[in-house]
Amino acid sequence: MPRIFSGIQPSGELHIGNWLGAVQNWVRLQHTYDCLICVVDQHAITGKYEAGSLSRRTWEMAVGLLAAGIDPERATLFVQSHVPEHVELMWLFNTVTPIGELERMTQFKDKSSRYESVPAGLLNYPVLMAADILLYRADLVPVGEDQVQHLELTREICRKWNQEFAGGAQFFPEPQPLLSEAKRIIGLDGQAKMSKSLGNTIGLLDSPEEIWNKLRPAKTDPARLRRQDPGNPDVCNIYSLHKYFSPPETVTLVADNCRSAGWGCIDCKKVLAENVTAALAPIRERAAELTAHPDRVVELLGAGAEKARRLAGETMREVRDRMGFLPRRDT
Ligand code: TRP
């Protein structure tokens, strides 16, 4: 089975944007690929962050992923910092990565402009990402548009290392991007991509009341000012969400009733809220179950890290050897 690696930052709770855009895809892929899913807590400290909430956010992300259907019987789910080989390989890769390449990354340019003094970790972020992927010699990486450039750099690091330390042989296979159907989930503000930091999300574990309280004031067709004004579903983000959460007949009904002003926006949102609530109910149930048994989550993450360390250890033994380090007395 070809191997897939994917990482997600521990932003705390998953939201429907992450779910529709990435996690649902992973849940599908775990049936046909050998999947490694990593909560990348070490990436999450490259910007300003709160040390006091990192472990909670990491935990909640792991619970969210399990509740959303990542199956530890099929996929290997683990926390990046539990496998120290990631940073070891990152250091080794740092020695073959040109600074110029790191400096021209769009994400780096974007984020570094907000700092007076730029942390080196922000610059080296993509080197850690390359280590994540190559440590397991993954064949495929499901990524969104925004990570394609980082993956391209991973491939360059891969080629460079292979050239210098494997005589050009494919010790590390060049990982390919697995671009899924581009889903750009717009937040409830109707403008920006759904993102926790913008507060325009619906959490995957939100209660029916929370879902309704967030949907009720959400932006619709801005030209539809009064109840009797006909609307244009094609410019309404609530309509886009219906396409993900409502059956096709409802989607048609929504569009018709929007154009004819048969429904007001509130009527339309009520139907959406019901369907979102129904779709998320099983996830909420599984999350509640896991939260009631934290020992089970500890156990699953422990087993995931153990499996990952075994694979990482095999790679690192050979990497250290090829790079010429004095062998350690290994156990
Ligand atoms: N940089 C990715 C993001 O912000 C997260 C990530 C870290 C990742 N390591 C990875 C994604 C390895 C894919 C593969 O979304």
GROMACS .gro file of C-alpha atoms and ligand atoms in nm:
model
  346
    1MET     CA    1   0.000   0.000   0.000
    2PRO     CA    2   0.137   0.343  -0.090
    3ARG     CA    3   0.201   0.557   0.213
    4ILE     CA    4   0.038   0.891   0.290
    5PHE     CA    5   0.155   1.144   0.544
    6SER     CA    6  -0.049   1.440   0.654
    7GLY     CA    7  -0.017   1.692   0.933
    8ILE     CA    8  -0.258   1.927   1.104
    9GLN     CA    9  -0.174   2.201   1.350
   10PRO     CA   10  -0.333   2.175   1.694
   11SER     CA   11  -0.556   2.480   1.671
   12GLY     CA   12  -0.788   2.318   1.929
   13GLU     CA   13  -1.127   2.220   1.802
   14LEU     CA   14  -1.171   2.113   1.441
   15HIS     CA   15  -1.427   2.311   1.243
   16ILE     CA   16  -1.644   2.222   0.945
   17GLY     CA   17  -1.392   2.390   0.713
   18ASN     CA   18  -1.111   2.152   0.818
   19TRP     CA   19  -1.354   1.868   0.809
   20LEU     CA   20  -1.491   1.925   0.458
   21GLY     CA   21  -1.156   2.039   0.323
   22ALA     CA   22  -0.918   1.779   0.468
   23VAL     CA   23  -1.032   1.541   0.738
   24GLN     CA   24  -1.317   1.377   0.542
   25ASN     CA   25  -1.065   1.305   0.271
   26TRP     CA   26  -0.824   1.140   0.517
   27VAL     CA   27  -1.108   0.927   0.652
   28ARG     CA   28  -1.169   0.801   0.298
   29LEU     CA   29  -0.801   0.755   0.216
   30GLN     CA   30  -0.732   0.537   0.520
   31HIS     CA   31  -0.915   0.252   0.345
   32THR     CA   32  -0.680   0.240   0.047
   33TYR     CA   33  -0.352   0.378   0.179
   34ASP     CA   34  -0.115   0.332   0.468
   35CYS     CA   35  -0.193   0.663   0.638
   36LEU     CA   36   0.006   0.852   0.897
   37ILE     CA   37  -0.183   1.142   1.052
   38CYS     CA   38   0.021   1.370   1.272
   39VAL     CA   39  -0.084   1.650   1.505
   40VAL     CA   40   0.206   1.887   1.438
   41ASP     CA   41   0.250   2.059   1.773
   42GLN     CA   42   0.610   2.158   1.697
   43HIS     CA   43   0.495   2.352   1.393
   44ALA     CA   44   0.242   2.528   1.612
   45ILE     CA   45   0.513   2.698   1.821
   46THR     CA   46   0.680   2.877   1.530
   47GLY     CA   47   0.463   3.183   1.582
   48LYS     CA   48   0.349   3.350   1.901
   49TYR     CA   49   0.156   3.094   2.101
   50GLU     CA   50   0.033   3.020   2.450
   51ALA     CA   51   0.234   2.748   2.621
   52GLY     CA   52  -0.046   2.711   2.876
   53SER     CA   53  -0.295   2.589   2.618
   54LEU     CA   54  -0.080   2.388   2.376
   55SER     CA   55  -0.139   2.050   2.538
   56ARG     CA   56  -0.514   2.108   2.559
   57ARG     CA   57  -0.528   2.212   2.195
   58THR     CA   58  -0.326   1.908   2.093
   59TRP     CA   59  -0.554   1.681   2.292
   60GLU     CA   60  -0.871   1.833   2.149
   61MET     CA   61  -0.739   1.800   1.796
   62ALA     CA   62  -0.664   1.432   1.853
   63VAL     CA   63  -1.012   1.374   1.999
   64GLY     CA   64  -1.169   1.562   1.707
   65LEU     CA   65  -0.981   1.352   1.452
   66LEU     CA   66  -1.081   1.027   1.619
   67ALA     CA   67  -1.442   1.141   1.651
   68ALA     CA   68  -1.445   1.244   1.284
   69GLY     CA   69  -1.357   0.889   1.189
   70ILE     CA   70  -0.980   0.852   1.182
   71ASP     CA   71  -0.961   0.486   1.273
   72PRO     CA   72  -0.653   0.385   1.473
   73GLU     CA   73  -0.695   0.031   1.342
   74ARG     CA   74  -0.627   0.161   0.993
   75ALA     CA   75  -0.431   0.484   1.027
   76THR     CA   76  -0.143   0.578   1.253
   77LEU     CA   77  -0.246   0.884   1.454
   78PHE     CA   78   0.020   1.048   1.667
   79VAL     CA   79   0.161   1.370   1.808
   80GLN     CA   80   0.474   1.508   1.640
   81SER     CA   81   0.663   1.592   1.961
   82HIS     CA   82   0.619   1.231   2.078
   83VAL     CA   83   0.854   1.121   1.800
   84PRO     CA   84   1.181   1.311   1.851
   85GLU     CA   85   1.322   1.179   1.522
   86HIS     CA   86   1.128   1.456   1.341
   87VAL     CA   87   1.353   1.727   1.483
   88GLU     CA   88   1.664   1.518   1.444
   89LEU     CA   89   1.599   1.472   1.073
   90MET     CA   90   1.506   1.840   1.045
   91TRP     CA   91   1.850   1.936   1.174
   92LEU     CA   92   2.020   1.712   0.923
   93PHE     CA   93   1.806   1.854   0.641
   94ASN     CA   94   1.894   2.206   0.752
   95THR     CA   95   2.245   2.138   0.635
   96VAL     CA   96   2.134   2.075   0.276
   97THR     CA   97   1.866   2.348   0.254
   98PRO     CA   98   1.959   2.683   0.097
   99ILE     CA   99   1.846   2.980   0.306
  100GLY     CA  100   1.742   3.155  -0.015
  101GLU     CA  101   1.481   2.887  -0.082
  102LEU     CA  102   1.335   2.930   0.266
  103GLU     CA  103   1.328   3.307   0.235
  104ARG     CA  104   1.125   3.298  -0.083
  105MET     CA  105   0.840   3.088   0.063
  106THR     CA  106   0.517   3.289   0.039
  107GLN     CA  107   0.399   3.183   0.383
  108PHE     CA  108   0.730   3.290   0.536
  109LYS     CA  109   0.723   3.629   0.364
  110ASP     CA  110   0.368   3.676   0.479
  111LYS     CA  111   0.420   3.579   0.842
  112SER     CA  112   0.766   3.725   0.893
  113SER     CA  113   0.645   4.071   0.792
  114ARG     CA  114   0.449   4.078   1.119
  115TYR     CA  115   0.762   4.041   1.333
  116GLU     CA  116   1.020   4.293   1.434
  117SER     CA  117   1.263   4.011   1.502
  118VAL     CA  118   1.188   3.699   1.296
  119PRO     CA  119   1.235   3.368   1.481
  120ALA     CA  120   1.455   3.118   1.294
  121GLY     CA  121   1.185   2.857   1.356
  122LEU     CA  122   0.953   3.046   1.123
  123LEU     CA  123   1.214   3.033   0.849
  124ASN     CA  124   1.283   2.665   0.909
  125TYR     CA  125   0.919   2.563   0.929
  126PRO     CA  126   0.926   2.396   0.584
  127VAL     CA  127   1.239   2.199   0.677
  128LEU     CA  128   1.049   2.042   0.967
  129MET     CA  129   0.766   1.967   0.728
  130ALA     CA  130   1.010   1.796   0.490
  131ALA     CA  131   1.138   1.588   0.781
  132ASP     CA  132   0.780   1.490   0.879
  133ILE     CA  133   0.713   1.353   0.535
  134LEU     CA  134   1.047   1.198   0.442
  135LEU     CA  135   1.102   1.035   0.782
  136TYR     CA  136   0.832   0.786   0.681
  137ARG     CA  137   0.929   0.785   0.314
  138ALA     CA  138   0.573   0.880   0.230
  139ASP     CA  139   0.467   0.855  -0.133
  140LEU     CA  140   0.177   1.097  -0.123
  141VAL     CA  141   0.083   1.405   0.073
  142PRO     CA  142  -0.276   1.534   0.064
  143VAL     CA  143  -0.234   1.909   0.071
  144GLY     CA  144  -0.431   2.221   0.009
  145GLU     CA  145  -0.324   2.487  -0.237
  146ASP     CA  146  -0.146   2.684   0.038
  147GLN     CA  147   0.099   2.401   0.112
  148VAL     CA  148   0.199   2.312  -0.244
  149GLN     CA  149   0.504   2.538  -0.232
  150HIS     CA  150   0.625   2.375   0.090
  151LEU     CA  151   0.583   2.033  -0.065
  152GLU     CA  152   0.784   2.142  -0.367
  153LEU     CA  153   1.064   2.243  -0.130
  154THR     CA  154   1.037   1.903   0.039
  155ARG     CA  155   1.099   1.746  -0.299
  156GLU     CA  156   1.403   1.963  -0.352
  157ILE     CA  157   1.546   1.872  -0.013
  158CYS     CA  158   1.476   1.510  -0.098
  159ARG     CA  159   1.663   1.529  -0.430
  160LYS     CA  160   1.953   1.714  -0.274
  161TRP     CA  161   1.994   1.470   0.012
  162ASN     CA  162   1.965   1.171  -0.222
  163GLN     CA  163   2.229   1.327  -0.446
  164GLU     CA  164   2.475   1.386  -0.164
  165PHE     CA  165   2.422   1.083   0.055
  166ALA     CA  166   2.265   0.812  -0.160
  167GLY     CA  167   2.465   0.860  -0.480
  168GLY     CA  168   2.149   0.979  -0.654
  169ALA     CA  169   1.950   0.666  -0.563
  170GLN     CA  170   1.597   0.721  -0.433
  171PHE     CA  171   1.669   0.651  -0.068
  172PHE     CA  172   1.395   0.899   0.003
  173PRO     CA  173   1.121   0.866  -0.259
  174GLU     CA  174   1.002   1.203  -0.391
  175PRO     CA  175   0.663   1.263  -0.233
  176GLN     CA  176   0.383   1.368  -0.466
  177PRO     CA  177   0.101   1.604  -0.376
  178LEU     CA  178  -0.243   1.451  -0.362
  179LEU     CA  179  -0.462   1.743  -0.458
  180SER     CA  180  -0.821   1.676  -0.373
  181GLU     CA  181  -1.114   1.857  -0.526
  182ALA     CA  182  -1.039   2.213  -0.425
  183LYS     CA  183  -1.288   2.301  -0.156
  184ARG     CA  184  -1.261   2.654  -0.032
  185ILE     CA  185  -1.497   2.672   0.260
  186ILE     CA  186  -1.589   3.032   0.325
  187GLY     CA  187  -1.655   3.136   0.683
  188LEU     CA  188  -1.980   3.267   0.827
  189ASP     CA  189  -1.870   3.623   0.751
  190GLY     CA  190  -1.927   3.528   0.387
  191GLN     CA  191  -1.581   3.661   0.298
  192ALA     CA  192  -1.269   3.490   0.425
  193LYS     CA  193  -1.174   3.123   0.427
  194MET     CA  194  -1.317   2.954   0.735
  195SER     CA  195  -1.050   2.978   1.003
  196LYS     CA  196  -1.044   2.946   1.377
  197SER     CA  197  -0.836   3.262   1.416
  198LEU     CA  198  -1.101   3.465   1.232
  199GLY     CA  199  -1.386   3.336   1.451
  200ASN     CA  200  -1.602   3.263   1.145
  201THR     CA  201  -1.636   2.888   1.199
  202ILE     CA  202  -1.878   2.623   1.313
  203GLY     CA  203  -1.695   2.380   1.539
  204LEU     CA  204  -1.724   2.012   1.459
  205LEU     CA  205  -1.831   1.953   1.818
  206ASP     CA  206  -2.064   2.253   1.854
  207SER     CA  207  -2.402   2.185   2.014
  208PRO     CA  208  -2.725   2.237   1.816
  209GLU     CA  209  -2.773   2.567   2.005
  210GLU     CA  210  -2.421   2.687   1.920
  211ILE     CA  211  -2.472   2.591   1.555
  212TRP     CA  212  -2.794   2.792   1.541
  213ASN     CA  213  -2.647   3.090   1.727
  214LYS     CA  214  -2.364   3.106   1.475
  215LEU     CA  215  -2.577   3.050   1.164
  216ARG     CA  216  -2.854   3.293   1.254
  217PRO     CA  217  -2.643   3.609   1.210
  218ALA     CA  218  -2.431   3.465   0.923
  219LYS     CA  219  -2.395   3.668   0.602
  220THR     CA  220  -2.620   3.590   0.305
  221ASP     CA  221  -2.670   3.763  -0.031
  222PRO     CA  222  -2.579   4.122   0.063
  223ALA     CA  223  -2.825   4.259  -0.195
  224ARG     CA  224  -3.118   4.091  -0.025
  225LEU     CA  225  -3.210   4.358   0.226
  226ARG     CA  226  -3.579   4.297   0.295
  227ARG     CA  227  -3.769   3.975   0.341
  228GLN     CA  228  -3.962   4.028   0.015
  229ASP     CA  229  -3.649   4.096  -0.196
  230PRO     CA  230  -3.561   3.802  -0.420
  231GLY     CA  231  -3.211   3.667  -0.352
  232ASN     CA  232  -2.931   3.522  -0.560
  233PRO     CA  233  -2.821   3.187  -0.415
  234ASP     CA  234  -2.503   3.187  -0.624
  235VAL     CA  235  -2.356   3.470  -0.417
  236CYS     CA  236  -2.487   3.338  -0.083
  237ASN     CA  237  -2.252   3.143   0.140
  238ILE     CA  238  -2.543   2.980   0.323
  239TYR     CA  239  -2.643   2.829  -0.011
  240SER     CA  240  -2.286   2.697  -0.060
  241LEU     CA  241  -2.308   2.531   0.281
  242HIS     CA  242  -2.641   2.372   0.185
  243LYS     CA  243  -2.456   2.201  -0.100
  244TYR     CA  244  -2.234   2.028   0.154
  245PHE     CA  245  -2.494   1.946   0.416
  246SER     CA  246  -2.834   1.914   0.249
  247PRO     CA  247  -2.969   1.651   0.009
  248PRO     CA  248  -2.992   1.754  -0.360
  249GLU     CA  249  -3.371   1.805  -0.350
  250THR     CA  250  -3.332   2.048  -0.060
  251VAL     CA  251  -3.054   2.234  -0.240
  252THR     CA  252  -3.289   2.285  -0.537
  253LEU     CA  253  -3.571   2.392  -0.308
  254VAL     CA  254  -3.343   2.641  -0.133
  255ALA     CA  255  -3.234   2.798  -0.463
  256ASP     CA  256  -3.593   2.826  -0.590
  257ASN     CA  257  -3.725   2.975  -0.268
  258CYS     CA  258  -3.436   3.220  -0.252
  259ARG     CA  259  -3.491   3.345  -0.607
  260SER     CA  260  -3.869   3.375  -0.558
  261ALA     CA  261  -3.839   3.520  -0.206
  262GLY     CA  262  -4.062   3.230  -0.099
  263TRP     CA  263  -3.832   3.182   0.198
  264GLY     CA  264  -3.659   3.444   0.402
  265CYS     CA  265  -3.292   3.394   0.487
  266ILE     CA  266  -3.391   3.281   0.835
  267ASP     CA  267  -3.610   3.001   0.694
  268CYS     CA  268  -3.320   2.890   0.481
  269LYS     CA  269  -3.079   2.897   0.775
  270LYS     CA  270  -3.318   2.692   0.991
  271VAL     CA  271  -3.312   2.411   0.738
  272LEU     CA  272  -2.933   2.433   0.713
  273ALA     CA  273  -2.894   2.429   1.092
  274GLU     CA  274  -3.102   2.111   1.112
  275ASN     CA  275  -2.894   1.938   0.848
  276VAL     CA  276  -2.560   2.049   0.993
  277THR     CA  277  -2.674   1.933   1.336
  278ALA     CA  278  -2.775   1.594   1.197
  279ALA     CA  279  -2.447   1.551   1.009
  280LEU     CA  280  -2.239   1.635   1.315
  281ALA     CA  281  -2.445   1.438   1.569
  282PRO     CA  282  -2.251   1.109   1.536
  283ILE     CA  283  -1.921   1.297   1.561
  284ARG     CA  284  -2.036   1.475   1.877
  285GLU     CA  285  -2.142   1.142   2.023
  286ARG     CA  286  -1.807   0.980   1.956
  287ALA     CA  287  -1.625   1.281   2.098
  288ALA     CA  288  -1.834   1.267   2.418
  289GLU     CA  289  -1.754   0.898   2.448
  290LEU     CA  290  -1.380   0.963   2.410
  291THR     CA  291  -1.388   1.255   2.650
  292ALA     CA  292  -1.549   1.028   2.908
  293HIS     CA  293  -1.261   0.780   2.862
  294PRO     CA  294  -0.943   0.991   2.838
  295ASP     CA  295  -0.732   0.685   2.921
  296ARG     CA  296  -0.839   0.537   2.589
  297VAL     CA  297  -0.712   0.843   2.401
  298VAL     CA  298  -0.381   0.830   2.591
  299GLU     CA  299  -0.352   0.466   2.494
  300LEU     CA  300  -0.430   0.528   2.126
  301LEU     CA  301  -0.184   0.816   2.097
  302GLY     CA  302   0.078   0.609   2.278
  303ALA     CA  303   0.036   0.320   2.037
  304GLY     CA  304   0.042   0.559   1.740
  305ALA     CA  305   0.366   0.719   1.856
  306GLU     CA  306   0.520   0.378   1.919
  307LYS     CA  307   0.441   0.263   1.567
  308ALA     CA  308   0.568   0.591   1.420
  309ARG     CA  309   0.889   0.569   1.624
  310ARG     CA  310   0.956   0.222   1.495
  311LEU     CA  311   0.930   0.340   1.135
  312ALA     CA  312   1.123   0.659   1.208
  313GLY     CA  313   1.396   0.463   1.386
  314GLU     CA  314   1.453   0.245   1.082
  315THR     CA  315   1.493   0.549   0.857
  316MET     CA  316   1.719   0.730   1.101
  317ARG     CA  317   1.956   0.439   1.150
  318GLU     CA  318   2.028   0.441   0.781
  319VAL     CA  319   2.038   0.820   0.754
  320ARG     CA  320   2.292   0.851   1.036
  321ASP     CA  321   2.502   0.581   0.879
  322ARG     CA  322   2.495   0.737   0.532
  323MET     CA  323   2.582   1.077   0.673
  324GLY     CA  324   2.882   0.929   0.849
  325PHE     CA  325   2.804   0.954   1.220
  326LEU     CA  326   2.983   0.728   1.467
  327PRO     CA  327   2.740   0.441   1.531
  328ARG     CA  328   2.577   0.445   1.872
  329ARG     CA  329   2.547   0.140   2.089
  330ASP     CA  330   2.185   0.086   1.994
  331THR     CA  331   1.927  -0.119   2.171
  332TRP     N1  332   0.211   2.303   0.725
  332TRP     C1  333   0.089   2.227   0.728
  332TRP     C2  334  -0.030   2.324   0.747
  332TRP     O1  335  -0.015   2.427   0.807
  332TRP     C3  336   0.089   2.127   0.841
  332TRP     C4  337   0.194   2.022   0.819
  332TRP     C5  338   0.306   2.005   0.891
  332TRP     C6  339   0.192   1.922   0.720
  332TRP     N2  340   0.378   1.897   0.845
  332TRP     C7  341   0.309   1.846   0.741
  332TRP     C8  342   0.103   1.889   0.616
  332TRP     C9  343   0.340   1.738   0.656
  332TRP    C10  344   0.134   1.784   0.534
  332TRP    C11  345   0.253   1.708   0.554
  332TRP     O2  346  -0.137   2.292   0.703
   0.00000   0.00000   0.00000
